[in-house]
Coordinates of C-alpha atoms in Angstrom, one line a residue:
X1407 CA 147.5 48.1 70.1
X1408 CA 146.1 44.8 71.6
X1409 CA 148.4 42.5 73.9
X1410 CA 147.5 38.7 73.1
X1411 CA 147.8 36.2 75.4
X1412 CA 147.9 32.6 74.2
X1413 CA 146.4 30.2 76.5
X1414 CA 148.4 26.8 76.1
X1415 CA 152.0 25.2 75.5
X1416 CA 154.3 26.2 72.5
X1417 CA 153.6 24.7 69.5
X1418 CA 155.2 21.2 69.5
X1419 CA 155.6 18.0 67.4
X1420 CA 153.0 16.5 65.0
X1421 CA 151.3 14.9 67.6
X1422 CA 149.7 17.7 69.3
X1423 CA 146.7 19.5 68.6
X1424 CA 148.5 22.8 67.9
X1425 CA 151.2 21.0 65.4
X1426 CA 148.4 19.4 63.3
X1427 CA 148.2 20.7 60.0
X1428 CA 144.7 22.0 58.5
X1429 CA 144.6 20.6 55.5
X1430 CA 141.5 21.7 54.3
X1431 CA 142.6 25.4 54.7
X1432 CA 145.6 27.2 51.9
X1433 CA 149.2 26.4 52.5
X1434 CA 148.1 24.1 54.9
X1435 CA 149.2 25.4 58.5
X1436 CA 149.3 23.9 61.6
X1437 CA 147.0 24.9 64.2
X1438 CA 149.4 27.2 66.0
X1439 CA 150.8 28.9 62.8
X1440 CA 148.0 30.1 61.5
X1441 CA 146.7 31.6 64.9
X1442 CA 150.0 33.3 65.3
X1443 CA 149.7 34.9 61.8
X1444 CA 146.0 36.1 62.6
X1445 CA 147.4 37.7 65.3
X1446 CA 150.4 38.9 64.5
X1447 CA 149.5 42.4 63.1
X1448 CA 147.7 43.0 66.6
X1449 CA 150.7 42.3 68.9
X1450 CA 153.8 40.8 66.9
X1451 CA 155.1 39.0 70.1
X1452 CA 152.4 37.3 72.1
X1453 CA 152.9 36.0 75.9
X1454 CA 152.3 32.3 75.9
X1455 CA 151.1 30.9 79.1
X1456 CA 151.3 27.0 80.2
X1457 CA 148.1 25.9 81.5
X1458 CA 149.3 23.0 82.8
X1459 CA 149.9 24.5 86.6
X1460 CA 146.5 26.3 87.3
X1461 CA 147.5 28.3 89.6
X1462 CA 150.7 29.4 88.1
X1463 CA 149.1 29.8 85.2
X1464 CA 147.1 32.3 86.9
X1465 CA 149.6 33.9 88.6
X1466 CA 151.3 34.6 84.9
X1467 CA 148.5 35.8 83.6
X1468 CA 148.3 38.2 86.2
X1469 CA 151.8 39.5 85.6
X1470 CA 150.6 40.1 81.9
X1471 CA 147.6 42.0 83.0
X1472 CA 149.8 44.3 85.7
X1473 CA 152.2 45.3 82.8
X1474 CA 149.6 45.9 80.0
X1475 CA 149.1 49.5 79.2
X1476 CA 147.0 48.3 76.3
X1477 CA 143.8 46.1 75.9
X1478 CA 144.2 42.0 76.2
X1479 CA 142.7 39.5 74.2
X1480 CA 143.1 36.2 75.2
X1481 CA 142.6 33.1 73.4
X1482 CA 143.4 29.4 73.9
X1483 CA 146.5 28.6 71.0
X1484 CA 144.6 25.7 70.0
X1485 CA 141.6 27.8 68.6
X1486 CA 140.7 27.7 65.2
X1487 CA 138.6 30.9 64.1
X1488 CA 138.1 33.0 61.5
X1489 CA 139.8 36.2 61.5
X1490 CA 136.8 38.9 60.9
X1491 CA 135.8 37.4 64.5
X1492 CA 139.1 38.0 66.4
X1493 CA 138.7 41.5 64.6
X1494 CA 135.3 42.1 66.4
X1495 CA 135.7 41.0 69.3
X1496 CA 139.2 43.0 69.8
X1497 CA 137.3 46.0 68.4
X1498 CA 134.4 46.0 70.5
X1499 CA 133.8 49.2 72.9
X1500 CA 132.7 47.1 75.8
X1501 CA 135.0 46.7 79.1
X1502 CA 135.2 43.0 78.7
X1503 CA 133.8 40.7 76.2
X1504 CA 133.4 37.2 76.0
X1505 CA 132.8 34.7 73.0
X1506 CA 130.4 32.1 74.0
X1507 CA 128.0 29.4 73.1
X1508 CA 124.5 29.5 74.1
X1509 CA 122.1 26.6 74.7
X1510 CA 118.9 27.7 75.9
X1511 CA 117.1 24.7 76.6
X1512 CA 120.0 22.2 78.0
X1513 CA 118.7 19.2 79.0
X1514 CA 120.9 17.5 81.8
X1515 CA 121.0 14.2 81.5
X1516 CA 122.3 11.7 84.2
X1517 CA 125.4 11.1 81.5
X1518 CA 126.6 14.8 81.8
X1519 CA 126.0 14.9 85.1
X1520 CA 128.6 12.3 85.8
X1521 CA 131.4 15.0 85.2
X1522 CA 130.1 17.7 87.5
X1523 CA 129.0 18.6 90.6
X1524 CA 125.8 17.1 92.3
X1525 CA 122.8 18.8 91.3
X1526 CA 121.4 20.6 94.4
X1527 CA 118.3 18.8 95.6
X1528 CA 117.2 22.6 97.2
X1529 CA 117.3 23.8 94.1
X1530 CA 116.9 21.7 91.1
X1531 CA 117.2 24.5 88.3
X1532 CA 121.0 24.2 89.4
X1533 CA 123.0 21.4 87.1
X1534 CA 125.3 20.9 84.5
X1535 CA 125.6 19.5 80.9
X1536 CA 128.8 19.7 78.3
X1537 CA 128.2 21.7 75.2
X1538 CA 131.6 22.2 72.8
X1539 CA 132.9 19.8 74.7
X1540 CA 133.3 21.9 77.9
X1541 CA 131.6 21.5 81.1
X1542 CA 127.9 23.9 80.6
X1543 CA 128.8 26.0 83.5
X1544 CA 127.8 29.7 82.9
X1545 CA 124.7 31.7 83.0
X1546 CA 124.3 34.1 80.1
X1547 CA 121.7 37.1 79.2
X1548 CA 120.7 39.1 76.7
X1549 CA 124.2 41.3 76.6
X1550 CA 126.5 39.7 79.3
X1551 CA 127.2 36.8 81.7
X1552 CA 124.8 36.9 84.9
X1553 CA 126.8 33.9 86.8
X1554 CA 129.6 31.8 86.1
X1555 CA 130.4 28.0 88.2
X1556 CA 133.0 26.0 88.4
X1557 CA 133.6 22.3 89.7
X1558 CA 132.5 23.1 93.1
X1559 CA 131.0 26.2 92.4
X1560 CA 127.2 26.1 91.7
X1561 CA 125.5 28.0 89.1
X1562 CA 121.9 28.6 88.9
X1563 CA 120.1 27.4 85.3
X1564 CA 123.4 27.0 83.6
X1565 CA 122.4 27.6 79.9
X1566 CA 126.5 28.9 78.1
X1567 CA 130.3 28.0 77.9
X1568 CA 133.1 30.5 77.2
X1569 CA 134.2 29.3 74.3
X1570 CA 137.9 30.9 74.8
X1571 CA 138.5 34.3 73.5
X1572 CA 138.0 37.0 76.2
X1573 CA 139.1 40.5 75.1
X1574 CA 139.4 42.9 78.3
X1575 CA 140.1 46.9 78.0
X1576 CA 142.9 48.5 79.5
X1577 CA 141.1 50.2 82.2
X1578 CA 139.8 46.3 83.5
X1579 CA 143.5 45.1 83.9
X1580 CA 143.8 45.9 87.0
X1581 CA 140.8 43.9 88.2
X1582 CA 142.1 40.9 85.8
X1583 CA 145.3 40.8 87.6
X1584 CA 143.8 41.3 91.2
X1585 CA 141.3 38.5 90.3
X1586 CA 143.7 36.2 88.9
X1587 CA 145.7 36.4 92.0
X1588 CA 142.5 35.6 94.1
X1589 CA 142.1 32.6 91.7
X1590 CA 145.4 31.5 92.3
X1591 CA 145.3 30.9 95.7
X1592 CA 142.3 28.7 95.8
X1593 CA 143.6 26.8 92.8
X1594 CA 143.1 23.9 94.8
X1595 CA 139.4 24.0 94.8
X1596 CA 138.8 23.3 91.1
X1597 CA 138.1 20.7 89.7
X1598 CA 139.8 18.8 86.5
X1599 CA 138.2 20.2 84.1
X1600 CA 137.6 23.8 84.6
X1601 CA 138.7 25.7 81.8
X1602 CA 140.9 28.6 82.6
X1603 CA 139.3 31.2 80.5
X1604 CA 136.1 30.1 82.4
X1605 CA 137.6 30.4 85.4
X1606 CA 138.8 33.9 84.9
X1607 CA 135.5 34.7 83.7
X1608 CA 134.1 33.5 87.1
X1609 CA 136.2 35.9 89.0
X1610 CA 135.5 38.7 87.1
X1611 CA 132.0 38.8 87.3
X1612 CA 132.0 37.9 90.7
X1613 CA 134.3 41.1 91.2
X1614 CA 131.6 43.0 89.6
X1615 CA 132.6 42.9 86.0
X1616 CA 130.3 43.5 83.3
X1617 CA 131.4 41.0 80.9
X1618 CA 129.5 40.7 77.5
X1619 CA 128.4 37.8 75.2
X1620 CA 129.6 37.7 71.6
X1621 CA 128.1 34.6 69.8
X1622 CA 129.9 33.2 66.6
X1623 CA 126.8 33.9 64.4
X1624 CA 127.7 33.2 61.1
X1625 CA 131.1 33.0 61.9
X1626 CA 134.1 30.3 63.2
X1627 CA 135.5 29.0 66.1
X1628 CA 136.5 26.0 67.8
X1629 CA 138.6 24.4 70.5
X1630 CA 140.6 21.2 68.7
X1631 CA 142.0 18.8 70.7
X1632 CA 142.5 15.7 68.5
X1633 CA 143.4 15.1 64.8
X1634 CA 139.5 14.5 63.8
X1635 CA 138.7 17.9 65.4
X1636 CA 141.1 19.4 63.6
X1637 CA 139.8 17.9 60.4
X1638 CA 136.6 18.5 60.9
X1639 CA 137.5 22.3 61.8
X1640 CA 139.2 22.4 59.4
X1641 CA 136.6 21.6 56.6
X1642 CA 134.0 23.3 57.9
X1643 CA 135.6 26.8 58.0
X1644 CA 136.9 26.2 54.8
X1645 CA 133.0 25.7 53.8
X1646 CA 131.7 29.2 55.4
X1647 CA 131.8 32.7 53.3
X1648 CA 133.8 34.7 55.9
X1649 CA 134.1 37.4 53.4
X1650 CA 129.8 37.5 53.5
X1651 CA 129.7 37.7 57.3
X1652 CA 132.4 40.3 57.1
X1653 CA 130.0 42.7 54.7
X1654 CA 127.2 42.0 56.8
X1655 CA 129.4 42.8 59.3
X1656 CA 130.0 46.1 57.5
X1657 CA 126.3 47.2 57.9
X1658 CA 125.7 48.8 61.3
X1659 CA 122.8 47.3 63.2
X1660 CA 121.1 49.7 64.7
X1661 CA 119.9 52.0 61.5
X1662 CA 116.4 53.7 61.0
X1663 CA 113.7 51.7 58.9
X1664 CA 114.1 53.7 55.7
X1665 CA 118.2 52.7 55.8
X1666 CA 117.4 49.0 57.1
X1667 CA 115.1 48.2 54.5
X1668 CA 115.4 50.7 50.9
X1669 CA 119.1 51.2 51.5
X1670 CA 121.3 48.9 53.1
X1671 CA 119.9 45.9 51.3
X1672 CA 122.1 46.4 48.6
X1673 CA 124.6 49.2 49.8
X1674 CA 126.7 46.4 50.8
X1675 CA 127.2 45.1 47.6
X1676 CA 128.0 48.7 46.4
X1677 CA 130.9 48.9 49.5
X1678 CA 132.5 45.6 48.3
X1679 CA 132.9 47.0 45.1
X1680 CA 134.1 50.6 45.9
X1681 CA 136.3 48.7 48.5
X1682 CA 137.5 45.8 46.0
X1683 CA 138.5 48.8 43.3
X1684 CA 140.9 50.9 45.8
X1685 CA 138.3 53.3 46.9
X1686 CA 138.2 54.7 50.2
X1687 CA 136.0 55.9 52.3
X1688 CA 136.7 59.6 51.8
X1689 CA 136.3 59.0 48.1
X1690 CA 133.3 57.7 48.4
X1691 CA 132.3 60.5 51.5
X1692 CA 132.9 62.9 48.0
X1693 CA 130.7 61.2 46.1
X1694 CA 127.8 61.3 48.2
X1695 CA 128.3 65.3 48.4
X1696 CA 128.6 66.0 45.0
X1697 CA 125.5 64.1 44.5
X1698 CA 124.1 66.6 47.1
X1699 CA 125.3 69.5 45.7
X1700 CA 123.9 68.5 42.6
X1701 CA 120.3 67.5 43.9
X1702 CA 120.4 71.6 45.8
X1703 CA 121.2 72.6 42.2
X1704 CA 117.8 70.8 40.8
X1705 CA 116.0 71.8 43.4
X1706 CA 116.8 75.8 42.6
X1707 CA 115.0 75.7 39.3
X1708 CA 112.0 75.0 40.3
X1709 CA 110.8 73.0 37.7
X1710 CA 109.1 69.6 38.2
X1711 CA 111.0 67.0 36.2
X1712 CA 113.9 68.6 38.0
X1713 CA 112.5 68.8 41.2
X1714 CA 112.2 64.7 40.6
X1715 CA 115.2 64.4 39.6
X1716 CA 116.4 66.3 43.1
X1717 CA 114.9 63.8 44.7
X1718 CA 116.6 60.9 43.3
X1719 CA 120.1 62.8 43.4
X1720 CA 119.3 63.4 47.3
X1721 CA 118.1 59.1 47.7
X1722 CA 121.5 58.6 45.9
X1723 CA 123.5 61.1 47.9
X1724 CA 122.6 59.0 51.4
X1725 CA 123.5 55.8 49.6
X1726 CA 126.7 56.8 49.1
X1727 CA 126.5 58.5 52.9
X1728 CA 126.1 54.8 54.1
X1729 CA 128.6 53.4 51.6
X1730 CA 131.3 55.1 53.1
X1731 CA 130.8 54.0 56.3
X1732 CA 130.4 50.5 54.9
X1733 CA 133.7 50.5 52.8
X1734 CA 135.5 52.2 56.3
X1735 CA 134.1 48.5 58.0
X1736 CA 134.4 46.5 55.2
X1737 CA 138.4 47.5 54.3
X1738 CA 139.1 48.7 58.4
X1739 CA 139.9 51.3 56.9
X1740 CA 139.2 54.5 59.3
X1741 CA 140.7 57.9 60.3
X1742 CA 140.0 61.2 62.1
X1743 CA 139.7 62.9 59.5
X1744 CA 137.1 60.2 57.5
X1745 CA 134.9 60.3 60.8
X1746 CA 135.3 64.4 60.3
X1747 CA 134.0 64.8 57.1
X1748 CA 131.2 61.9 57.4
X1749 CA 130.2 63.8 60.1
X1750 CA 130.4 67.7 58.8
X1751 CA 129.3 67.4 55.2
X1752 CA 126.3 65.2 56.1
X1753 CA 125.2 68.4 57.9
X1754 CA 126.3 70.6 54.6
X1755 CA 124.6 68.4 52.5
X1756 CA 121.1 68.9 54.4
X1757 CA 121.4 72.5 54.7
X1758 CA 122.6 73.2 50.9
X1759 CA 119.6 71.2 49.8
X1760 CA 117.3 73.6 52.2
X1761 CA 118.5 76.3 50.5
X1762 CA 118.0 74.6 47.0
X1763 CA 114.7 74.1 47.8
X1764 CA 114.0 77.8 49.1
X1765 CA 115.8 79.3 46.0
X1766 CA 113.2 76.9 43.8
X1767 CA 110.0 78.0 45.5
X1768 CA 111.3 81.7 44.9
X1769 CA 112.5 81.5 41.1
X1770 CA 109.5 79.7 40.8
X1771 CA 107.5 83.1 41.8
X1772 CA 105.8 81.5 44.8
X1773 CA 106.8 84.5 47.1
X1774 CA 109.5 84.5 49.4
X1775 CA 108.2 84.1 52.8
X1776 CA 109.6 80.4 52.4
X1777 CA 112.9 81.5 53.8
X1778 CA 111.3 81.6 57.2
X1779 CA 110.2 77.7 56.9
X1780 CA 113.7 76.9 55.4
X1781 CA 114.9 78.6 58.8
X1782 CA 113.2 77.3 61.0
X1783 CA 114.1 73.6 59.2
X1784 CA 117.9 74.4 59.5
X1785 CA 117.4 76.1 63.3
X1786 CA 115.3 73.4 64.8
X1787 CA 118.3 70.5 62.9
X1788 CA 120.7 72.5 64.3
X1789 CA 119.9 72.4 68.1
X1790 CA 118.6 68.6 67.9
X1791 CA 122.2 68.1 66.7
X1792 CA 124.0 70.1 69.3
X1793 CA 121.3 68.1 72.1
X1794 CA 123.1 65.1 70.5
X1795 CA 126.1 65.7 70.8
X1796 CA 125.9 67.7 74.2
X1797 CA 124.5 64.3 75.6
X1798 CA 126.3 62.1 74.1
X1799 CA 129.6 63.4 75.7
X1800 CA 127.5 63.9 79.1
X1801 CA 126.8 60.2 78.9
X1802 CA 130.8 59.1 78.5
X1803 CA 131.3 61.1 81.7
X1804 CA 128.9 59.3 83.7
X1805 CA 130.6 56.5 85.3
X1806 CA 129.2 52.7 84.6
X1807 CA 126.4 51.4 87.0
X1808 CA 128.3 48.9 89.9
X1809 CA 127.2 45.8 89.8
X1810 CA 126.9 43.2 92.3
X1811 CA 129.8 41.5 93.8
X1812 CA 130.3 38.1 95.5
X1813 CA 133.1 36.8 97.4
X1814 CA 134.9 33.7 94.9
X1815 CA 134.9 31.3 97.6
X1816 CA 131.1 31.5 98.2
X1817 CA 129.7 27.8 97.0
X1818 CA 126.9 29.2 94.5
X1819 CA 125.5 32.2 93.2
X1820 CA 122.1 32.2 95.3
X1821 CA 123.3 35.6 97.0
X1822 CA 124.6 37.1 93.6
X1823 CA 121.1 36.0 92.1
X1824 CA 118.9 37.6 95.2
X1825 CA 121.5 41.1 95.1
X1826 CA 120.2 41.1 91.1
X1827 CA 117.2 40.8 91.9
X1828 CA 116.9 43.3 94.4
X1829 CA 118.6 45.7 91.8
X1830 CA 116.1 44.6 89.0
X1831 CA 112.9 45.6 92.0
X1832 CA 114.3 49.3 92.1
X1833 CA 115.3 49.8 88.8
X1834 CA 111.4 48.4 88.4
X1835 CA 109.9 51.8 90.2
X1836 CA 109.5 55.4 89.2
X1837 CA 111.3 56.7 85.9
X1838 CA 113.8 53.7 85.9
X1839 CA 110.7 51.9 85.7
X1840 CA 108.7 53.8 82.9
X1841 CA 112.0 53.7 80.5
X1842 CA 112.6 49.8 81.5
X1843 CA 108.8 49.3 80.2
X1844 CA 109.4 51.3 77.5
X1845 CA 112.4 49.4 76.6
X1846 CA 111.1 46.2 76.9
X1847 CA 108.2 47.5 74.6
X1848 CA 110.8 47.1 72.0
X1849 CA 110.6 43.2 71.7
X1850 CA 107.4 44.2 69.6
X1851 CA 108.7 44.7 66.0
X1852 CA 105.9 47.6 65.1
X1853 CA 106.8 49.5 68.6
X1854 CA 110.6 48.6 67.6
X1855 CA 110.5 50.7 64.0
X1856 CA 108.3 53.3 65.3
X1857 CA 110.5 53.9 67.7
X1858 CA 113.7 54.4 65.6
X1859 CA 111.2 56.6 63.2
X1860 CA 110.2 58.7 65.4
X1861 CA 113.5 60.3 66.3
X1862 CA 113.2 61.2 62.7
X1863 CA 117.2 59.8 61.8
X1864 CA 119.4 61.0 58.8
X1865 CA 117.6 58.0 56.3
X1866 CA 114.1 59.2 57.3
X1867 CA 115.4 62.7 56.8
X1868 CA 116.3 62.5 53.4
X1869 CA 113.3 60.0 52.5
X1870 CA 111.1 62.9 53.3
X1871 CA 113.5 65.2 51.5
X1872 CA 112.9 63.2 48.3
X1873 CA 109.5 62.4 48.2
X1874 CA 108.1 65.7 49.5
X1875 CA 110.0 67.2 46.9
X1876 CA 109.7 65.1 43.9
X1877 CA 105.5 64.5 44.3
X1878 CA 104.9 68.0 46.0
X1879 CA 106.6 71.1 47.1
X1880 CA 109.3 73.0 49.0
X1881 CA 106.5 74.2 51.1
X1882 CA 105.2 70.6 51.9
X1883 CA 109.1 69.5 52.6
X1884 CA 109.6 72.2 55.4
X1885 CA 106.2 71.7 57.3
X1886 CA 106.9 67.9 56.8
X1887 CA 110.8 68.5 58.5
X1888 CA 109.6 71.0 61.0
X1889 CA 106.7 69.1 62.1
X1890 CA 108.2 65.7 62.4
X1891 CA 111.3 67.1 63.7
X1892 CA 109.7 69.4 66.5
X1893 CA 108.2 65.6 67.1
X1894 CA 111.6 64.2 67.1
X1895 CA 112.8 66.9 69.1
X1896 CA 110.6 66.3 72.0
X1897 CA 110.6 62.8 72.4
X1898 CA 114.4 62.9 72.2
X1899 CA 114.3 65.2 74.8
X1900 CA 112.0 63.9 77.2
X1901 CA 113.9 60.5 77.2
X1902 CA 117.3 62.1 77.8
X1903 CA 115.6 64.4 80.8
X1904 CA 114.2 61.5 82.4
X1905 CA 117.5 59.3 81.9
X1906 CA 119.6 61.7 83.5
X1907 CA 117.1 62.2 86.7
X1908 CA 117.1 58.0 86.9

């Protein structure tokens, strides 16, 4: 469960921005109604907070935060957003994330500056400008906030807003509350127009919280404040295909080339459909193995057209592999026991088709001494999956990297700013500073796919499956999985050696 938090007053007349009715959207809700029926299904009765007072504001949302046993999202009531983007942002793994709005290249003109603080002469990379109609005052990254300002509060090259929704995990309440209380008691140093979700924001980095960046993408959100915003909101949400970012959404991001670019292309479409007709994910998860099954069965005869015909069952069998997944996203429909057999029968599926293959060479009267490659395929796919998973549950246990603090009442972020930068000059040296390179080597697209091939994933896998196969022999798939996972294996290893020294 999630425990909302609604940033604002309860919904009142006509007149106010939550009380107007979007008349551009079905059934035509106010504001305020249709937030509280987005969110009812995560928390049934959320706490609204007045924002008026500042620092009793503050002090409530603290009392929240001390109480919850679950995560918080928190989100201005007169927000107007689409729902797949409250269901991401709630559903992210990080401690604390953050939807903002990025403008890399702010120019600060003498107009915006009006609002703010004084530009720093000592430092004239320090100013302000209004983007969403907030005041510009956070620094953002590539995957969190560096530095976040306030009225009297500097912040070096300013280039974000938080736009309002800020989900925290349960094990960051604490620091939420404590830093809320901090907050409250030097209330009197903001200025007009800090926003309170900023301000929170500000205190939990300076505490040392990692907080993330979510952008809106292809998605909705906005702050409305008068009738015309709430038009214009209105309409232009009404004109965006939420149901298209929401299958996009469905396709993880970080897949192999082979999935990226011959598979999920049009798997997507597939997952809408399975998803659209009742199917679920464990449905389709028995799909993809009979298609398996079926390509180990060609694969035993021996015989060229069915060795082809092996390989397309096998292509097909991971389509359906990443369908699943897809329609699990696409539907939010998931379960232990879907993550179970996505995880155990994508294994049975590789190792039935090894011995498909085996059986063909033998029937085929080749001799067989191909048992030993077929093996060594399954031995050497065996211990790279148990490295996996070994490390992967080495890597939960290892607690997050602290970062920087800096007292709230210190007037800018020069010493936050010189601590990362310290941190940045060790992590620059030895092994931390071969994988950092490495890393950054990334930004290159060619280094970027050879990279995610190299550690030969399940798409490559079965690529090589197929086309070995259908074009040559069982012999020629085994040397090509053994060589090019012995490859896999090593890199793999080396990284996670020299990651767990750093």
């Amino acid at each position: 469960m999630t425990r909302v938090v609604l940033l604002g007053s309860s919904p009142g007349p006509d007149t106010s921005p939550t009380g107007l009715r979007l008349a551009a959207l079905p059934g035509n809700p106010t504001v305020a109604e249709r937030l509280r029926s987005q969110l009812v299904s995560y928390d049934p009765r959320p706490a609204t907070i007045e924002t008026g007072d500042v620092a009793a504001a503050l002090r409530a949302l603290a009392d929240v935060a001390e109480s919850a046993t679950e995560s918080l999202f928190i989100i201005p009531q007169n927000s107007v957003v689409h729902d797949e983007l409250i269901y991401q942002i709630t559903k992210a793994k990080r401690g604390a994330l953050a939807l903002v709005a990025k403008e890399p290249r702010l120019e600060v003109t003498e107009e915006a500056q009006e609002d703010t603080v004084p530009i720093d002469e000592a430092d004239p990379e320090i100013g302000y400008g209004r983007l969403e109609g907030l005041p510009v005052r956070a620094r953002v990254g590539k995957s969190r906030i560096v530095s976040v300002g306030t009225a009297n509060h500097a912040v070096t090259r300013p280039n974000a807003v938080v736009l309002g929704p800020l989900h925290i995990s349960a094990r960051n309440a604490p620091v939420l509350a404590q830093t809320c209380r901090e907050l409250a008691l030097m209330a009197d140093r903001f200025g007009a127009d800090d926003d309170l979700v900023q301000l929170v924001v500000f205190g939990l980095v300076r505490n040392g919280v990692s907080v993330g960046v979510r952008g809106r993408r292809d998605l909705f959100y906005r702050r409305v404040s008068t009738p015309e915003e709430v038009n214009e909101a209105g309409a232009e949400m009404a004109g965006m295909n939420e149901d298209r970012a929401r299958l996009n959404n469905a396709v993880k991001g970080a897949d192999g080339f082979f999935t990226t670019y011959f598979v999920s292309t049009y798997s997507r479409f597939i997952a809408r459909w399975a998803a659209r007709r009742g199917l679920t994910p464990n449905q389709v998860t028995l799909i993809s193995i009979t298609l398996g099954v079926a390509a180990a069965a060609c694969f035993a005869t021996g015989d060229r057209p069915w060795m082809v015909a092996g390989g397309l069952l096998i292509y097909f069998a991971f389509v359906f592999d990443c369908v699943d997944g897809q329609v699990a996203r696409y539907a939010r429909k998931f379960g232990v026991l879907g993550a179970w057999l996505d995880a155990t029968f994508d294994r049975f599926k590789e190792y039935v088709v090894f011995a498909g293959l085996a059986v063909g060479w033998v029937v085929s009267g080749n001799g067989d001494d191909i048992w030993i490659l077929a093996l060594a395929a399954i031995g050497l796919q065996s211990v790279r999956h148990l490295l996996d998973f070994s490390f992967g549950i080495s890597n939960r246990r290892k607690p997050p990297a602290q970062l920087p603090t800096l007292p709230l009442d210190a007037p800018d972020d020069r010493d936050l700013r010189r601590a990362l930068e310290r941190r940045k000059a060790e992590r620059s040296q030895g092994l931390r500073g071969v994988l950092k390179m490495w890393t950054r080597a990334g930004k290159f697209r060619a280094v970027h796919w050879a990279r995610k091939m190299i550690v030969f994933p399940i798409g490559e896998r079965f690529a090589a499956i197929a086309i070995t196969a259908a074009l040559f022999d069982a012999r020629i798939t085994f040397l090509t999985l053994v060589i090019w996972g012995s490859v896999a294996a090593a890199y793999t290893l080396t990284g996670r050696l020299m990651r767990s020294l750093v």
